[in-house]
Short mmCIF file of C-alpha atoms in Angstrom, two decimals:
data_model
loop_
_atom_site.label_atom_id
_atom_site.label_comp_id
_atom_site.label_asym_id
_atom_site.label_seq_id
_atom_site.Cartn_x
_atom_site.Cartn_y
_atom_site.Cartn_z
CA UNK S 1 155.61 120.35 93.31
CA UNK S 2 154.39 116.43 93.65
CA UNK S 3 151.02 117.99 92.20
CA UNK S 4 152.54 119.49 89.18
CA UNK S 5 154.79 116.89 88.36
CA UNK S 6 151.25 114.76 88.38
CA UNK S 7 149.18 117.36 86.50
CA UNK S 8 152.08 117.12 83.80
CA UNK S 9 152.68 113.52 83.70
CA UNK S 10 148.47 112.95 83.74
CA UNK S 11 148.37 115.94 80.30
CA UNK S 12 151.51 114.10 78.99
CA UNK S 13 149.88 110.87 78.81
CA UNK S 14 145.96 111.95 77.71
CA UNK S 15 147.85 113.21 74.78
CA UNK S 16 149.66 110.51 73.87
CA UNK S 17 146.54 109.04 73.94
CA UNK S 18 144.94 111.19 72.02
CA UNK S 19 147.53 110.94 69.50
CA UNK S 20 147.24 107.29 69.61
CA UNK S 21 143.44 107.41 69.05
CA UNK S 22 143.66 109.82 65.87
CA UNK S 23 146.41 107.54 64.51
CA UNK S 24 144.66 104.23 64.32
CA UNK S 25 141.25 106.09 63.06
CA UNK S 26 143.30 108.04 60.19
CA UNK S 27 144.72 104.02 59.31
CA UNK S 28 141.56 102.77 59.68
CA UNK S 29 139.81 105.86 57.42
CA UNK S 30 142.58 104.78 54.52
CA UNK S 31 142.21 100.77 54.72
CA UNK S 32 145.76 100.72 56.53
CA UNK S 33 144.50 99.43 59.67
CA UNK S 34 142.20 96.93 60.91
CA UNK S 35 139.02 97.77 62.96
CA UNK S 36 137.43 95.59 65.41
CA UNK S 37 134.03 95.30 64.52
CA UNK S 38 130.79 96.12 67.39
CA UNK S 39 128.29 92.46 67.47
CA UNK S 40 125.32 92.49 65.19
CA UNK S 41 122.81 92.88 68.42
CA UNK S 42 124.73 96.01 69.68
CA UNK S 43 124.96 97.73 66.07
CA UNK S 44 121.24 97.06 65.69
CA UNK S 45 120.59 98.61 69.25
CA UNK S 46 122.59 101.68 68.30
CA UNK S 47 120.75 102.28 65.20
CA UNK S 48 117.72 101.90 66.75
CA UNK S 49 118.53 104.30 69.34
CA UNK S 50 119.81 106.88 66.69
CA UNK S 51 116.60 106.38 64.41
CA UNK S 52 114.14 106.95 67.87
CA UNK S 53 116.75 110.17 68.33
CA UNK S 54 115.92 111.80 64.97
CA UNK S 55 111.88 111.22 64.72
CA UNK S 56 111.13 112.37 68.52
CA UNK S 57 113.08 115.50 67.43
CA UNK S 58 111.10 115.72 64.55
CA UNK S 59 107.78 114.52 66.18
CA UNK S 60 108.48 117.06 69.11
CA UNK S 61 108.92 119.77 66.70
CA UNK S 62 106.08 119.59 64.43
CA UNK S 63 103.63 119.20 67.70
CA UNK S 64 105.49 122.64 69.22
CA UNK S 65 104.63 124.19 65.37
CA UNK S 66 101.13 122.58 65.39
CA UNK S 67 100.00 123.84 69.18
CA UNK S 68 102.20 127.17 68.92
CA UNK S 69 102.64 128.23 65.24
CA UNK S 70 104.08 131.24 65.35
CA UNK S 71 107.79 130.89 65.51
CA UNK S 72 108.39 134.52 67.91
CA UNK S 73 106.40 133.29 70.26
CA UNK S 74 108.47 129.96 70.58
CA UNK S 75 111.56 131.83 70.42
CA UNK S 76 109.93 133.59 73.56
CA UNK S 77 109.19 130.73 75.33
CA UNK S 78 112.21 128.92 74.05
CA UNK S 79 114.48 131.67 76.07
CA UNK S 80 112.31 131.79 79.28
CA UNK S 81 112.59 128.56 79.60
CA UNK S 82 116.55 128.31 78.95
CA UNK S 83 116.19 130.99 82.01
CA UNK S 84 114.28 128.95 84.01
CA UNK S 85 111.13 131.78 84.12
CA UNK S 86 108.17 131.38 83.52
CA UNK S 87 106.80 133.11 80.21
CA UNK S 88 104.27 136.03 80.50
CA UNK S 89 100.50 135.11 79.34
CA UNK S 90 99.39 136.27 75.99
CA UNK S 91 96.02 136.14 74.82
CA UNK S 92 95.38 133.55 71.58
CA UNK S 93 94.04 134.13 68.13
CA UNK S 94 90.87 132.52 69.01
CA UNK S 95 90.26 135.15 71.81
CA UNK S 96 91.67 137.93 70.27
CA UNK S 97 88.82 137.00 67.57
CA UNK S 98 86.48 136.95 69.86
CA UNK S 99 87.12 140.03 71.53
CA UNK S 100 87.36 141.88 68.42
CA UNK S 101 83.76 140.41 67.85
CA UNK S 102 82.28 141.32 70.80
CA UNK S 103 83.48 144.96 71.11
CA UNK S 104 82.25 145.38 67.38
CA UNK S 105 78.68 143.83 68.74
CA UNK S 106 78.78 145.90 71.49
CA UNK S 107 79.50 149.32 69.29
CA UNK S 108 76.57 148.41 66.79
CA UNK S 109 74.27 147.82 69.56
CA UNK S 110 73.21 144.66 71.29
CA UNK S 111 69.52 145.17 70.64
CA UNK S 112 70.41 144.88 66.73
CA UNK S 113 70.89 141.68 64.95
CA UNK S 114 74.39 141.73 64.03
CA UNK S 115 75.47 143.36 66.52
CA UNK S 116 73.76 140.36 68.98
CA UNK S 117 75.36 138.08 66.48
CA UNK S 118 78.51 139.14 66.90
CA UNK S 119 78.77 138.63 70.55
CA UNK S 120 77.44 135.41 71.14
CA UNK S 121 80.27 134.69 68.05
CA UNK S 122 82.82 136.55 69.94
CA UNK S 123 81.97 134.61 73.18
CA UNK S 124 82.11 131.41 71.52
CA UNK S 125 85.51 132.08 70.23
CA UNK S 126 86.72 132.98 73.85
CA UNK S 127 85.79 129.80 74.80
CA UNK S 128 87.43 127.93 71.82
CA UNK S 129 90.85 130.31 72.86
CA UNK S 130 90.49 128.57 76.54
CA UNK S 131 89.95 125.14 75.56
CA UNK S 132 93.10 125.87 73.08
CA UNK S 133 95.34 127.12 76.15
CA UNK S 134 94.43 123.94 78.04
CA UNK S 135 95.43 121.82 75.04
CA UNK S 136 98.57 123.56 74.63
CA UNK S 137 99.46 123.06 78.32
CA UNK S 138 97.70 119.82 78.92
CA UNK S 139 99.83 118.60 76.03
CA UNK S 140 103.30 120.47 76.88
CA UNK S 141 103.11 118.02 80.15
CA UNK S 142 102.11 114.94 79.27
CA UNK S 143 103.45 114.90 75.69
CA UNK S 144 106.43 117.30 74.50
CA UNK S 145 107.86 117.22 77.91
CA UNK S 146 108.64 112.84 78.04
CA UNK S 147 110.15 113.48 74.30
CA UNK S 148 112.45 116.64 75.26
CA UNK S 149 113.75 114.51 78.62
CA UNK S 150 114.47 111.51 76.49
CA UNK S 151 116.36 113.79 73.65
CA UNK S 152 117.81 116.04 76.58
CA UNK S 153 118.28 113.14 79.32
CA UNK S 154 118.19 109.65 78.04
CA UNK S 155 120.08 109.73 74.72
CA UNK S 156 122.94 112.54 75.90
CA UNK S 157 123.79 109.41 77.99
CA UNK S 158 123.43 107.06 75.17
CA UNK S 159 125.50 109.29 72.83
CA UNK S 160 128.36 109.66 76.29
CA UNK S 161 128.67 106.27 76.68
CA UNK S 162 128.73 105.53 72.82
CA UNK S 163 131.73 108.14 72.32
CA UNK S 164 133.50 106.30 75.35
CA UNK S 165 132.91 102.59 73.61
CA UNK S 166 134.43 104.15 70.02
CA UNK S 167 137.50 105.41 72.52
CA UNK S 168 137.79 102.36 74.11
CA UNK S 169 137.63 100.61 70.45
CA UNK S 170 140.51 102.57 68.72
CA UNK S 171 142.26 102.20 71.81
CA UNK S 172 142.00 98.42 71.32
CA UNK S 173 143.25 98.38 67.36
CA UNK S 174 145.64 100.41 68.48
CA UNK S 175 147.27 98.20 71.16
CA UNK S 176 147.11 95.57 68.46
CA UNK S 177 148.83 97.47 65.95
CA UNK S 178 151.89 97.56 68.15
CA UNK S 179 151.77 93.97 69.45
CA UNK S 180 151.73 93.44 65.57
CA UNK S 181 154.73 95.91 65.02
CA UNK S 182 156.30 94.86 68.22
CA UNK S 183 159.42 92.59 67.38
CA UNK S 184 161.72 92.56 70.69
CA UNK S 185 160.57 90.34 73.47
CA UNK S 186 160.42 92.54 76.13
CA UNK S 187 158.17 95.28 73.50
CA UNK S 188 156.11 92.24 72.71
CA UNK S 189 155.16 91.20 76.96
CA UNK S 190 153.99 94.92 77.29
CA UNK S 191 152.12 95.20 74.24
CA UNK S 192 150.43 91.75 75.34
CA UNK S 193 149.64 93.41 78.84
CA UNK S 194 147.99 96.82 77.23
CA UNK S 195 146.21 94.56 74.70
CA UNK S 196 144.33 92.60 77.53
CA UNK S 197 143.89 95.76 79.38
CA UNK S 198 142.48 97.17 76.55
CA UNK S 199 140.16 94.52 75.96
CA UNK S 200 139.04 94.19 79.33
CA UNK S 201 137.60 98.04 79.12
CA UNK S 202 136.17 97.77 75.80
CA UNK S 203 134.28 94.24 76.86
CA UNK S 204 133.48 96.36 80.03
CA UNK S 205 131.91 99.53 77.97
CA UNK S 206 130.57 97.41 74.99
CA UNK S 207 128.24 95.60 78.24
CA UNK S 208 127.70 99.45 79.83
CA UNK S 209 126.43 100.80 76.13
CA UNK S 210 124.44 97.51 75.21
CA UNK S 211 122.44 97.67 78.59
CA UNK S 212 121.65 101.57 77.93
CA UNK S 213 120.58 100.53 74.38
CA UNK S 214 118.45 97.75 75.90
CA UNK S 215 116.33 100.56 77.52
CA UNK S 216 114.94 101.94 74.17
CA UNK S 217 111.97 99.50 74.22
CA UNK S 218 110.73 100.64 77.83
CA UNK S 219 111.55 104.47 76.03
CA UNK S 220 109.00 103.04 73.15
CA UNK S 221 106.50 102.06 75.67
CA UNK S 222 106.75 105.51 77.47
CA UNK S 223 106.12 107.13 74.67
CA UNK S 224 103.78 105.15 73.25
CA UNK S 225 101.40 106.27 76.64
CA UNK S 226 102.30 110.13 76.09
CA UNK S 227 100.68 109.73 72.57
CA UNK S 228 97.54 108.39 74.04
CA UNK S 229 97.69 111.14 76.39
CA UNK S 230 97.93 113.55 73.29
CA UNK S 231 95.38 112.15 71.47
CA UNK S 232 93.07 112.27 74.37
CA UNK S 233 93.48 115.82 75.28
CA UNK S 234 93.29 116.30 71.17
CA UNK S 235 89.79 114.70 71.30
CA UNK S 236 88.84 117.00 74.68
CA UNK S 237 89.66 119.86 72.69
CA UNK S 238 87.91 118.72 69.16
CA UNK S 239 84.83 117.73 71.20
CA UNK S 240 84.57 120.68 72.99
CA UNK S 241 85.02 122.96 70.13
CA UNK S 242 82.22 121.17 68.55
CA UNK S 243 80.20 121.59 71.45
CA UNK S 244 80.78 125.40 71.36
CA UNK S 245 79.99 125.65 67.86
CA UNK S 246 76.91 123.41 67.85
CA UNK S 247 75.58 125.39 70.78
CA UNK S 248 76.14 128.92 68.65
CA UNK S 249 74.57 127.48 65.58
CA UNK S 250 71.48 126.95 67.55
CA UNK S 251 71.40 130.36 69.43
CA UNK S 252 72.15 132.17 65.86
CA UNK S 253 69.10 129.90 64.02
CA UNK S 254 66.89 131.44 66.47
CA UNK S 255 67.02 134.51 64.99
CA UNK S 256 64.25 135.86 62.19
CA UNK S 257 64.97 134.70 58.74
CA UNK S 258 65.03 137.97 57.46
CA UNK S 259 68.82 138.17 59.21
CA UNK S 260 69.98 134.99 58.41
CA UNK S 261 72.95 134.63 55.54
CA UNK S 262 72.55 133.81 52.10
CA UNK S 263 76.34 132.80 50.44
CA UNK S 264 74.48 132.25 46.73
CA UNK S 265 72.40 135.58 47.74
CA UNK S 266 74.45 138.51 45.61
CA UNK S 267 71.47 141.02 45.04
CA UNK S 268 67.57 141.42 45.58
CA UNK S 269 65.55 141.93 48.75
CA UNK S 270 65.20 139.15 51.54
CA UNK S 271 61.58 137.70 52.17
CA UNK S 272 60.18 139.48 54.78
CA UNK S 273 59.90 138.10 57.77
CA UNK S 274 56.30 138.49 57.84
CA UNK S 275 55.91 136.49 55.30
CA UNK S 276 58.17 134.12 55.79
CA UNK S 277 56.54 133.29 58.97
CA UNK S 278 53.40 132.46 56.86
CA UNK S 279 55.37 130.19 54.44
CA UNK S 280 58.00 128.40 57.53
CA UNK S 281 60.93 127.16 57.19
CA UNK S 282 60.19 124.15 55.09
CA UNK S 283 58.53 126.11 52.55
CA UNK S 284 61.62 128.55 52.35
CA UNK S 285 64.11 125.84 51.74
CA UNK S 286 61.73 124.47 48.86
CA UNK S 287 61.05 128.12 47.35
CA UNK S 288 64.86 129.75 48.47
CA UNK S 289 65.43 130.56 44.46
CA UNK S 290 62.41 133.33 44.85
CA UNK S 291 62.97 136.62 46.69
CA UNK S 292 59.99 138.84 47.03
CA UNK S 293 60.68 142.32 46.11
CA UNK S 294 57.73 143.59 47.52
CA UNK S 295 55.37 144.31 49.59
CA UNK S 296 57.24 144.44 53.04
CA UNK S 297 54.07 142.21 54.90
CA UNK S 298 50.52 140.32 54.59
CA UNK S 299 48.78 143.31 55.04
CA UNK S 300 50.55 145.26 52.58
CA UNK S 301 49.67 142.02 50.18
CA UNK S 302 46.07 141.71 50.98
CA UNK S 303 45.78 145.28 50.21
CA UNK S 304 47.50 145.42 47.05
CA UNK S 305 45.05 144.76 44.10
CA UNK S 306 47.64 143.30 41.49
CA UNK S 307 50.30 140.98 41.64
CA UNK S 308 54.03 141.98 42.80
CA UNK S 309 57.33 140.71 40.62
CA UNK S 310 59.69 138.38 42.50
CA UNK S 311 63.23 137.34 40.51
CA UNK S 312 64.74 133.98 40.65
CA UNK S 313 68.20 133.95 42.49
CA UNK S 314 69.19 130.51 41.37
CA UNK S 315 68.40 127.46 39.45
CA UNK S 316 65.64 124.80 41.23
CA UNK S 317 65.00 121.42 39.96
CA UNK S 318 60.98 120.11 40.87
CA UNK S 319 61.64 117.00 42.93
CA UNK S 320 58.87 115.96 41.72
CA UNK S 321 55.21 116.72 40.19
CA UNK S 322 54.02 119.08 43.02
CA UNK S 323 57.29 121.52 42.96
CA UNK S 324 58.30 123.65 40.46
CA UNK S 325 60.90 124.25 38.67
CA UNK S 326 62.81 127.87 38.13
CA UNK S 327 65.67 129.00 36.48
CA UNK S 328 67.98 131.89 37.75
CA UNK S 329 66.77 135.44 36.78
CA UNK S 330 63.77 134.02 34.92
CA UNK S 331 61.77 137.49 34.43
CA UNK S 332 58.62 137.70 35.32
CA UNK S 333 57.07 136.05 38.44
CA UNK S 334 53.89 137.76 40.48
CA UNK S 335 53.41 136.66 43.79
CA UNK S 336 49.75 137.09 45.02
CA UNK S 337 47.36 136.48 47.96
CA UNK S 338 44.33 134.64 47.29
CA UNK S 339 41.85 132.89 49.51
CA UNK S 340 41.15 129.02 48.24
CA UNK S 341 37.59 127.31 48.73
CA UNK S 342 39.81 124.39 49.93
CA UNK S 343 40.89 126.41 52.38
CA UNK S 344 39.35 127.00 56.03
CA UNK S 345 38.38 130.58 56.42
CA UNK S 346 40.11 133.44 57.85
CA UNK S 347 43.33 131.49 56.54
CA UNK S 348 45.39 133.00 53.98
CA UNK S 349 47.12 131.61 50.79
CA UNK S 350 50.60 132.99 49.35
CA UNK S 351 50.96 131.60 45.65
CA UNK S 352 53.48 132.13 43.30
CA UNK S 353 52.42 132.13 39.31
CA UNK S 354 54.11 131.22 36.21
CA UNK S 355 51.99 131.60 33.16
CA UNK S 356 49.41 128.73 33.02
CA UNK S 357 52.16 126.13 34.46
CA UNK S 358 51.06 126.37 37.93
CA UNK S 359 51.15 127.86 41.09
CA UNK S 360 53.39 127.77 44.33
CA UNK S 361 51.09 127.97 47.26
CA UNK S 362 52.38 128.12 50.95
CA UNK S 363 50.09 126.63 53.47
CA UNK S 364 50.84 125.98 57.31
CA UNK S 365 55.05 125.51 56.35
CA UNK S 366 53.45 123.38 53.39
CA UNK S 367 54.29 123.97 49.23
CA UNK S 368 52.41 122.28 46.83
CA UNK S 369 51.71 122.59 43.02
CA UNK S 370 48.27 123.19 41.77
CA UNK S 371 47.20 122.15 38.15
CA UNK S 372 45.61 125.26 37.68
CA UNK S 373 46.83 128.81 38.40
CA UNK S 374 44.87 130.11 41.02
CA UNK S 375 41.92 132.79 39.64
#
């Protein structure tokens, strides 16, 4: 019976206070009440701590968008996480890429090309999905996770101990309202007591907040080490991708010309890589406007007795007197082997004729324009 009486009395009196609370901030709200104002220092401390608040939300978002971006699979980890369970593994874009890749290399036939193309692409892009799932968790730990305790841990307490400080505040006005409305003497003694009762707690909980709000900066300086943490295992990842890529470039440039891409190619046969061997690389970048549309090798050349007709994919500016120059689709051009004085015997000469202008000759890898078109 003592314990209900208590229970009552307790429920009676947080009421009452209530009441008072939502009196004095419905006076205050309409100018009909006065309103003790927080210290300059502690108002700047609580908007700090409300502006750090809003961009680590925002910061921690965008990163969970930028390492995770689609939203169903955050919801899924979102909810095993809220269960405390660990989410099932789920293979990347990169890997399913790369997988894709290699089972397409693997159906047109290692031995081929393309289809040995494909899966050193397809293995590359495993390893990119790898060095993306250690990103994503090295990242998750040292990053996201210091921003989630701070908006999860940190600034609950902040906001607690904030709400509690505006409580203790409107019960302050309030107690001065009635020492101000008070008139007999005996009214007036108690509303002097709850006044410096009142002030006592809200001194007491200003100090509590204002120490809390102190600890932003050390937050700052947390956080501050988390980013260099993410930009490290950013650069890990970047550098490593680069290594990957870098490594494929030079596996898939050790294949024969004959297989490598074109993007400005749209029609006409490649060189063949006969003859492209002849010519080398450096010739081919200087001569990559003309495609010879026959004969298939050197020995199909030497024993042709006329010239063959090559077409011009693209425009090609001379760099100077010994190149020259060719515009796209320029009809015709005759590509023909001949064997040079000037040349040592038993090697052979692949020249390319325009008119009387001049001749294209590939030489050991070497291009070079003669005067005269060869005879």
């Amino acid at each position: 019976m003592n314990i209900m009486d208590f229970n009552v009395k307790k429920l009676a009196a947080d009421a009452g206070t209530f009441l008072s609370r939502a009196v004095q901030f419905t006076e205050e709200k309409l100018g009909q009440a006065e309103k003790t104002e927080l210290d300059a220092h502690l108002e700047n401390l609580l908007s700090k701590a409300e502006c750090t608040k809003i961009w680590t939300e925002k910061i921690m978002k965008q990163t969970e968008v930028l390492l995770q971006p689609n939203p169903n699979a955050r919801i899924e980890e979102f909810v095993y996480e809220k269960l405390d369970r660990k989410a099932p593994s789920r293979i990347n874009n990169p890997e399913l890429l790369g997988q894709y890749m290699i089972d397409a290399g693997t159906e047109f036939g290692p031995g081929t090309a393309y289809g040995n193309a494909l899966i050193k692409c397809g293995e590359t892009q495993k390893r990119i999905g790898t060095a993306d799932r250690e990103l994503i968790q090295t990242s998750a730990l040292n990053f996201l996770t210091p921003l989630r305790n701070f908006i999860e841990g940190d600034y609950k307490t902040i906001a607690k101990e904030r709400k509690l400080l505006q409580n203790k505040r409107l019960d302050l006005d309030a107690a001065k309202t009635r020492l101000k409305k008070a008139k007999a003497a005996e009214t007036k003694s108690s509303s002097e007591q709850e006044l410096r009762i009142t002030q006592s707690e809200f001194d007491r909980q200003a100090e509590i907040t204002r120490l809390l709000l102190e600890g932003i900066s050390s937050t700052h300086a947390h956080h501050l080490r988390c980013l260099n943490d993410f930009v490290e295992a950013q650069m890990t990842y970047y550098a490593q991708c680069y290594q990957y890529m870098l490594d494929l470039q030079k596996q898939l440039g050790s294949f024969p010309s004959n297989y490598l891409s074109n993007n400005n190619q749209t029609s006409g046969t490649p060189v063949p890589s006969a003859l492209s061997n002849v010519i080398g690389p450096s010739a081919m970048a200087s001569t990559g406007s003309l495609v010879i549309t026959s004969p298939s090798n050197l020995n199909d050349l030497k024993e042709s007795s006329g010239s063959r007709k090559a077409r011009v994919l693209y425009d090609y500016d001379a760099a100077n007197s010994t190149e020259l120059s060719l515009l796209a689709d320029e009809m015709p051009k005759r590509v023909r082997l001949s064997t040079r004085p000037s040349v040592p015997s038993g090697e052979d000469v692949v020249s390319a004729q325009e008119g009387s202008v001049g001749s294209l000759q590939g030489l050991r890898g070497l291009l070079s324009l003669e005067s005269k078109p060869p005879p």
